[in-house]
Coordinates of C-alpha atoms in Angstrom, one line a residue:
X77 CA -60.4 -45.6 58.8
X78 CA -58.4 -48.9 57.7
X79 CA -59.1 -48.1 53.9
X80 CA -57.8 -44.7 54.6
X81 CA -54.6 -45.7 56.6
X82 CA -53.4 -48.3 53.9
X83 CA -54.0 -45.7 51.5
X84 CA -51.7 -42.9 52.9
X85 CA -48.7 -45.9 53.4
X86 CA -48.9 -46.5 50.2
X87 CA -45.3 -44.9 48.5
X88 CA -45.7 -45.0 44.4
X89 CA -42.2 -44.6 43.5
X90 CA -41.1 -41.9 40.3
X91 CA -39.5 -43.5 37.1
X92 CA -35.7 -43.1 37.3
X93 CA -34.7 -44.9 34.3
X94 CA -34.2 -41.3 32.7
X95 CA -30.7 -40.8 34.7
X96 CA -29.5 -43.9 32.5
X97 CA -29.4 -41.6 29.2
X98 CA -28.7 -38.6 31.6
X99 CA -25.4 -40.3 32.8
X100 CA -24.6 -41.3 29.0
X101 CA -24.6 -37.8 27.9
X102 CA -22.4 -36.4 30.5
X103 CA -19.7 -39.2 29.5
X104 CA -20.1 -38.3 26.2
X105 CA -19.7 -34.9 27.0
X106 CA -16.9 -35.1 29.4
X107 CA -15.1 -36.7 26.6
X108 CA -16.0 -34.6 23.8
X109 CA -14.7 -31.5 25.8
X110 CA -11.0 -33.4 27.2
X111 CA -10.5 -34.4 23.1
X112 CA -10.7 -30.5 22.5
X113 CA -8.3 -29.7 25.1
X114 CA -6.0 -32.9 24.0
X115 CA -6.3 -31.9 20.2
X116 CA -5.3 -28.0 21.3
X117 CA -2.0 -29.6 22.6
X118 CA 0.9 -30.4 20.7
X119 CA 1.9 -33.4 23.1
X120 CA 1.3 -36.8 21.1
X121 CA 2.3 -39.0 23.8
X122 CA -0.1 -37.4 26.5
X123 CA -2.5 -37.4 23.9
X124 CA -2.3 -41.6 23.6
X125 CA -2.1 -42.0 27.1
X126 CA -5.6 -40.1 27.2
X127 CA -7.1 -42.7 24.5
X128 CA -6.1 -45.0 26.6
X129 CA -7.6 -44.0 29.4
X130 CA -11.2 -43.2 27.5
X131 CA -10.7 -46.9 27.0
X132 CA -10.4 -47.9 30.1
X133 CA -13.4 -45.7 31.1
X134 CA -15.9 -47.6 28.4
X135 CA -15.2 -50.7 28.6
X136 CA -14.8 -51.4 32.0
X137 CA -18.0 -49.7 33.2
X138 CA -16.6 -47.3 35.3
X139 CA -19.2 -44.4 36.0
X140 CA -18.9 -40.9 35.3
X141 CA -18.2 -40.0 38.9
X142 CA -15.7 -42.9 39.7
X143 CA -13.7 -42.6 36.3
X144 CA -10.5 -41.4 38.2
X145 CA -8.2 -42.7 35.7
X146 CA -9.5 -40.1 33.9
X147 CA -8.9 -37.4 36.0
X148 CA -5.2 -38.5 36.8
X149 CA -4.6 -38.3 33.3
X150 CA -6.1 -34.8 32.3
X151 CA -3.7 -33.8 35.2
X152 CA -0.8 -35.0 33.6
X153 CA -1.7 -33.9 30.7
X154 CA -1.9 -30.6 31.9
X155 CA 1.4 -30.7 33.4
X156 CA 3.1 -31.4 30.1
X157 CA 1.4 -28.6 28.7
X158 CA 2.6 -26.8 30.9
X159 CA 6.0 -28.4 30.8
X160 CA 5.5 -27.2 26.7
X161 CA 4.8 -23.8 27.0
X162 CA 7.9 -23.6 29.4
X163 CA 10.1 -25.2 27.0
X164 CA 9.4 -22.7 24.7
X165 CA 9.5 -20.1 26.7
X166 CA 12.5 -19.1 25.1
X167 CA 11.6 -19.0 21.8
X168 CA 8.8 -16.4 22.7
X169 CA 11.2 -14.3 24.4
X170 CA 13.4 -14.5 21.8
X171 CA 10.2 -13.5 19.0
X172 CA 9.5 -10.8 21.4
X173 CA 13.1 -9.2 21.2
X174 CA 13.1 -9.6 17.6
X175 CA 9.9 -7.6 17.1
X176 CA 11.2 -5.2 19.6
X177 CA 14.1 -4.6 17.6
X178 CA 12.3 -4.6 14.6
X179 CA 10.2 -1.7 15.8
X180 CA 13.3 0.4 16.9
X181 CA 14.6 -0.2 13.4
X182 CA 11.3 1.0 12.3
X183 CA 11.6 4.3 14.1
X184 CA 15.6 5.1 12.9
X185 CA 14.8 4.4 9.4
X186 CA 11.4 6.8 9.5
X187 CA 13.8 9.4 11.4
X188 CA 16.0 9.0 8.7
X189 CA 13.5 9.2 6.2
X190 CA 12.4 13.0 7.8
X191 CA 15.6 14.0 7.5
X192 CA 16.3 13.3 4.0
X193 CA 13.0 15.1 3.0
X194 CA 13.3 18.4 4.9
X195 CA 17.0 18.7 3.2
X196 CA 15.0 17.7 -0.3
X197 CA 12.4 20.8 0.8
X198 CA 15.4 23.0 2.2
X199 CA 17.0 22.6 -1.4
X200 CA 14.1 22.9 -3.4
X201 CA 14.9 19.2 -5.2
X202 CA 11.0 17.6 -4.4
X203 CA 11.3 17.2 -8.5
X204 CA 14.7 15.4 -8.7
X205 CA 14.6 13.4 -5.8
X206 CA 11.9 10.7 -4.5
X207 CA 12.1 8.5 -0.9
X208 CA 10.3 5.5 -0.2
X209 CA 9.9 3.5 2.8
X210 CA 8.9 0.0 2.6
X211 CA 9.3 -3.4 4.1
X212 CA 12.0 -4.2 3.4
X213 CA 14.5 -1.3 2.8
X214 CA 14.6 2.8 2.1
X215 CA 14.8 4.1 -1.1
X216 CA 16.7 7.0 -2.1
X217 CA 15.7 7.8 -6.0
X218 CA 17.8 10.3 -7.4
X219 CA 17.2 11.4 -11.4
X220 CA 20.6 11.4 -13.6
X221 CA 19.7 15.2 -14.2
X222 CA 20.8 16.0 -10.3
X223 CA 23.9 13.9 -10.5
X224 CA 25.3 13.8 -13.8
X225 CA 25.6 15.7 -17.5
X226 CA 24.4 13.5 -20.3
X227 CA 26.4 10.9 -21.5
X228 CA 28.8 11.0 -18.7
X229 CA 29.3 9.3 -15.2
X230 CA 31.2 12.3 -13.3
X231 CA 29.2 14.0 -10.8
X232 CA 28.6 17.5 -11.1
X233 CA 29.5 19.7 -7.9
X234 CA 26.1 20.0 -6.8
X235 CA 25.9 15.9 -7.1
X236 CA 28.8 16.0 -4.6
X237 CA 26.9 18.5 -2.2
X238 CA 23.9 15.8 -2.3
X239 CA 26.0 12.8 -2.0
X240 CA 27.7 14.5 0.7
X241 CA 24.7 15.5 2.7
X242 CA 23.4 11.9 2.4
X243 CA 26.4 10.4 3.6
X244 CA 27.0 12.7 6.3
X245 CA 23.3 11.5 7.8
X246 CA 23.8 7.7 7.2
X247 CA 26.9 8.5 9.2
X248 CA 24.3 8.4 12.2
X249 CA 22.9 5.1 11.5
X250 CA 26.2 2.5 10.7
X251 CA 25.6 -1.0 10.6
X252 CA 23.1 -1.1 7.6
X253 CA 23.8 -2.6 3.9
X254 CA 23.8 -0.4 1.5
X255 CA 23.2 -1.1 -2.2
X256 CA 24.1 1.8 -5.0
X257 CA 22.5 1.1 -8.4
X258 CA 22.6 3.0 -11.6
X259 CA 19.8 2.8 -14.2
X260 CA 19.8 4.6 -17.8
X261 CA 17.3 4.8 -20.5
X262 CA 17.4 2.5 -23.7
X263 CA 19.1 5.0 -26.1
X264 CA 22.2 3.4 -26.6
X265 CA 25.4 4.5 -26.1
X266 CA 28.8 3.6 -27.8
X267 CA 31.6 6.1 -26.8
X268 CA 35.0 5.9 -26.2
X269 CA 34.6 6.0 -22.5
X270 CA 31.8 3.9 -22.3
X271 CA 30.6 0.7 -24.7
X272 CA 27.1 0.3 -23.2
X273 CA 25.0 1.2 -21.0
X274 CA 26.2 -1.3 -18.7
X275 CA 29.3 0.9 -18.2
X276 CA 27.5 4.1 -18.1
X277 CA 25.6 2.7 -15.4
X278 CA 27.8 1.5 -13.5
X279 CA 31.0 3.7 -13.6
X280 CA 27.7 6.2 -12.2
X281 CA 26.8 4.4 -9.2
X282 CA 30.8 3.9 -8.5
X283 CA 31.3 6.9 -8.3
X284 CA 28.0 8.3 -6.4
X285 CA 29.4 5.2 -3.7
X286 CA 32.5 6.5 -3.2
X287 CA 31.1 10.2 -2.4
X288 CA 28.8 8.7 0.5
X289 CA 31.5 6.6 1.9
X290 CA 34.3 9.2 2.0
X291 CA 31.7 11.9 3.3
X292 CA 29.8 8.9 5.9
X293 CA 32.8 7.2 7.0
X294 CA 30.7 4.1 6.2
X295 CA 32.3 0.8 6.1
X296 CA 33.3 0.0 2.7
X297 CA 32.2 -4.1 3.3
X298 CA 28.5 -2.6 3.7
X299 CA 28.0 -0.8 0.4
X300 CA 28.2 -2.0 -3.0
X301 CA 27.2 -0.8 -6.5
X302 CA 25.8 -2.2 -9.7
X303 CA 25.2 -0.8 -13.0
X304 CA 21.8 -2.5 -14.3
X305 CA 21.9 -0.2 -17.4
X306 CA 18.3 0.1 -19.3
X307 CA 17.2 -3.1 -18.4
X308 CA 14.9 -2.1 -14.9
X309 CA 13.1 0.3 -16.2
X310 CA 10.4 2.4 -14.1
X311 CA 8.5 4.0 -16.7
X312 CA 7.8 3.4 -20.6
X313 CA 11.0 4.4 -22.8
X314 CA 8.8 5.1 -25.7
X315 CA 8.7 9.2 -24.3
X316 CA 11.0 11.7 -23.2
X317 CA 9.0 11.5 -20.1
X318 CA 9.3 8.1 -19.3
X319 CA 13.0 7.9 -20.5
X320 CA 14.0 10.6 -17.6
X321 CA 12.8 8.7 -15.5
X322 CA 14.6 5.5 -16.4
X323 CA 17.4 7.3 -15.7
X324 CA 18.6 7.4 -12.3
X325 CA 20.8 6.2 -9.4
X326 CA 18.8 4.8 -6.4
X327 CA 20.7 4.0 -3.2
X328 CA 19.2 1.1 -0.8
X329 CA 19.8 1.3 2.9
X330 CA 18.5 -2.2 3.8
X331 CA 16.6 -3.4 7.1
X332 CA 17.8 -6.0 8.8
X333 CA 14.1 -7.2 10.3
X334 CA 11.5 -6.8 7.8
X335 CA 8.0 -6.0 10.1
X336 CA 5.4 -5.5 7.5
X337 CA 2.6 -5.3 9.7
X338 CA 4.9 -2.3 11.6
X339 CA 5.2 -1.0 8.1
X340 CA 1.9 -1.0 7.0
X341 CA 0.6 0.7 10.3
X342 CA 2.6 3.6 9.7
X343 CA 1.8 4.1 6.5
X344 CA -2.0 4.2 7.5
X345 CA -0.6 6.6 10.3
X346 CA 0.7 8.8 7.8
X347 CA -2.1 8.6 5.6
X348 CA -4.3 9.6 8.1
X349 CA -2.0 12.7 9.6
X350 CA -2.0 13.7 5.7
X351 CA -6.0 13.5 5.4
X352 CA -5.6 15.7 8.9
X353 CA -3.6 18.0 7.3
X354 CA -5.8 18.4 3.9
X355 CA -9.1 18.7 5.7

């Protein structure tokens, strides 16, 4: 019965010395995942004062469960974060208005846009007229054939009933640039009334401006014109083809806040309403 008792008193005792490593690896941990959150912010000096305080942690011995000079300083840290995002809390609000405005822009130049081609389908002129929507601005394309007889820069009464029809529906949208430019062909020209090109060109997209500003009571510090002659060509001058195309006036109303991501969305929108329609 003796042998027995001091056998059942007898305690063995398990190895511990496996929470040694154990306890390493969470330190290493903890500070692997508060240099990720110290690297995602933008604060430097909260970002030293963390160093510092890893520092302090290693080489003074201070366990993983006692290091609160640690903890104090993920705090602050996290207060100036917080103090950063609030400091530029302006700036997003201010990035959110512009893309809100950019969208509205959006919509009034694609209204505009639907506008200008019902009158092109109302007045059977899908072959003379082209619009484009884009980034950046939206593109009136209008062949010298609609505006002007050849050789000469006066517009022809039915150039006047277009350029007053435009006018009259960028009279709804004020405030936008607008850029008038004239374009010829590369057969040169040498006339009495015109020495080049140049002047062709130019005396053209004069006088289409004028027609939209007296019919749009646009304001005359937003719209300019510029004769570029044959020198942007569209399309290859070496065929008839190509040279009616070169020939043309195109009239720019500009955006003010370029969204191409906005842009490019509703052109897949319209792409897709398109493949609707076909199928």
């Amino acid at each position: 019965m003796s042998r027995r008792h001091r056998h059942e008193d007898h305690e063995e005792h398990p190895n511990e010395t496996w929470l040694v490593p154990y306890a390493d690896l969470l330190t290493l941990l903890l500070a692997l995942f508060i240099v990720l959150y110290a690297m995602s912010s933008v604060d430097a000096q909260k970002f030293q004062e963390m160093s510092r305080a890893f520092s302090v942690a290693f080489n003074s011995g201070i366990g993983v469960l006692d290091q609160s000079a640690v903890v104090v300083s993920v705090d602050q840290m996290t207060n100036s974060t917080d103090m950063v995002r609030l400091s530029g809390g302006k700036e997003g609000v201010a990035s959110s208005e512009a893309a809100r405005r950019a969208e509205q822009e959006l919509r009034e130049f694609e209204q505009l846009r639907d506008q200008l081609s019902q009158y092109i389908q109302e007045n059977n002129l899908t072959t003379q007229l082209d619009i484009q929507l884009n980034h950046s601005s939206l593109l009136i394309t209008i062949s010298d054939n609609a505006l002007f007889a050849s050789g000469k820069a006066d517009l022809t009464p039915e150039a006047k009933k277009l350029g007053v029809a435009i006018g009259t529906m960028l009279k709804n949208y004020p405030g936008y640039e607008i850029a008038v430019e004239g374009h010829t062909d590369n057969q040169p020209i040498n006339t009495a009334e015109f020495e080049s090109n140049y002047e062709l060109s130019a005396k053209r997209a004069i006088n289409f401006m004028r027609v939209l500003i007296e019919a749009g009571g646009l304001d005359p510090r937003l719209v300019s014109s510029t004769g570029y002659g044959e020198f942007r060509p569209v399309a290859d001058n070496d065929t008839p083809e190509g040279r009616a195309k070169n020939r043309r006036v195109e009239v720019s109303i500009l955006r003010k806040f370029a969204d191409v991501s906005a842009v490019e969305s509703l052109q897949v929108s319209d792409n897709n309403a398109a493949a609707t329609t076909d199928s």
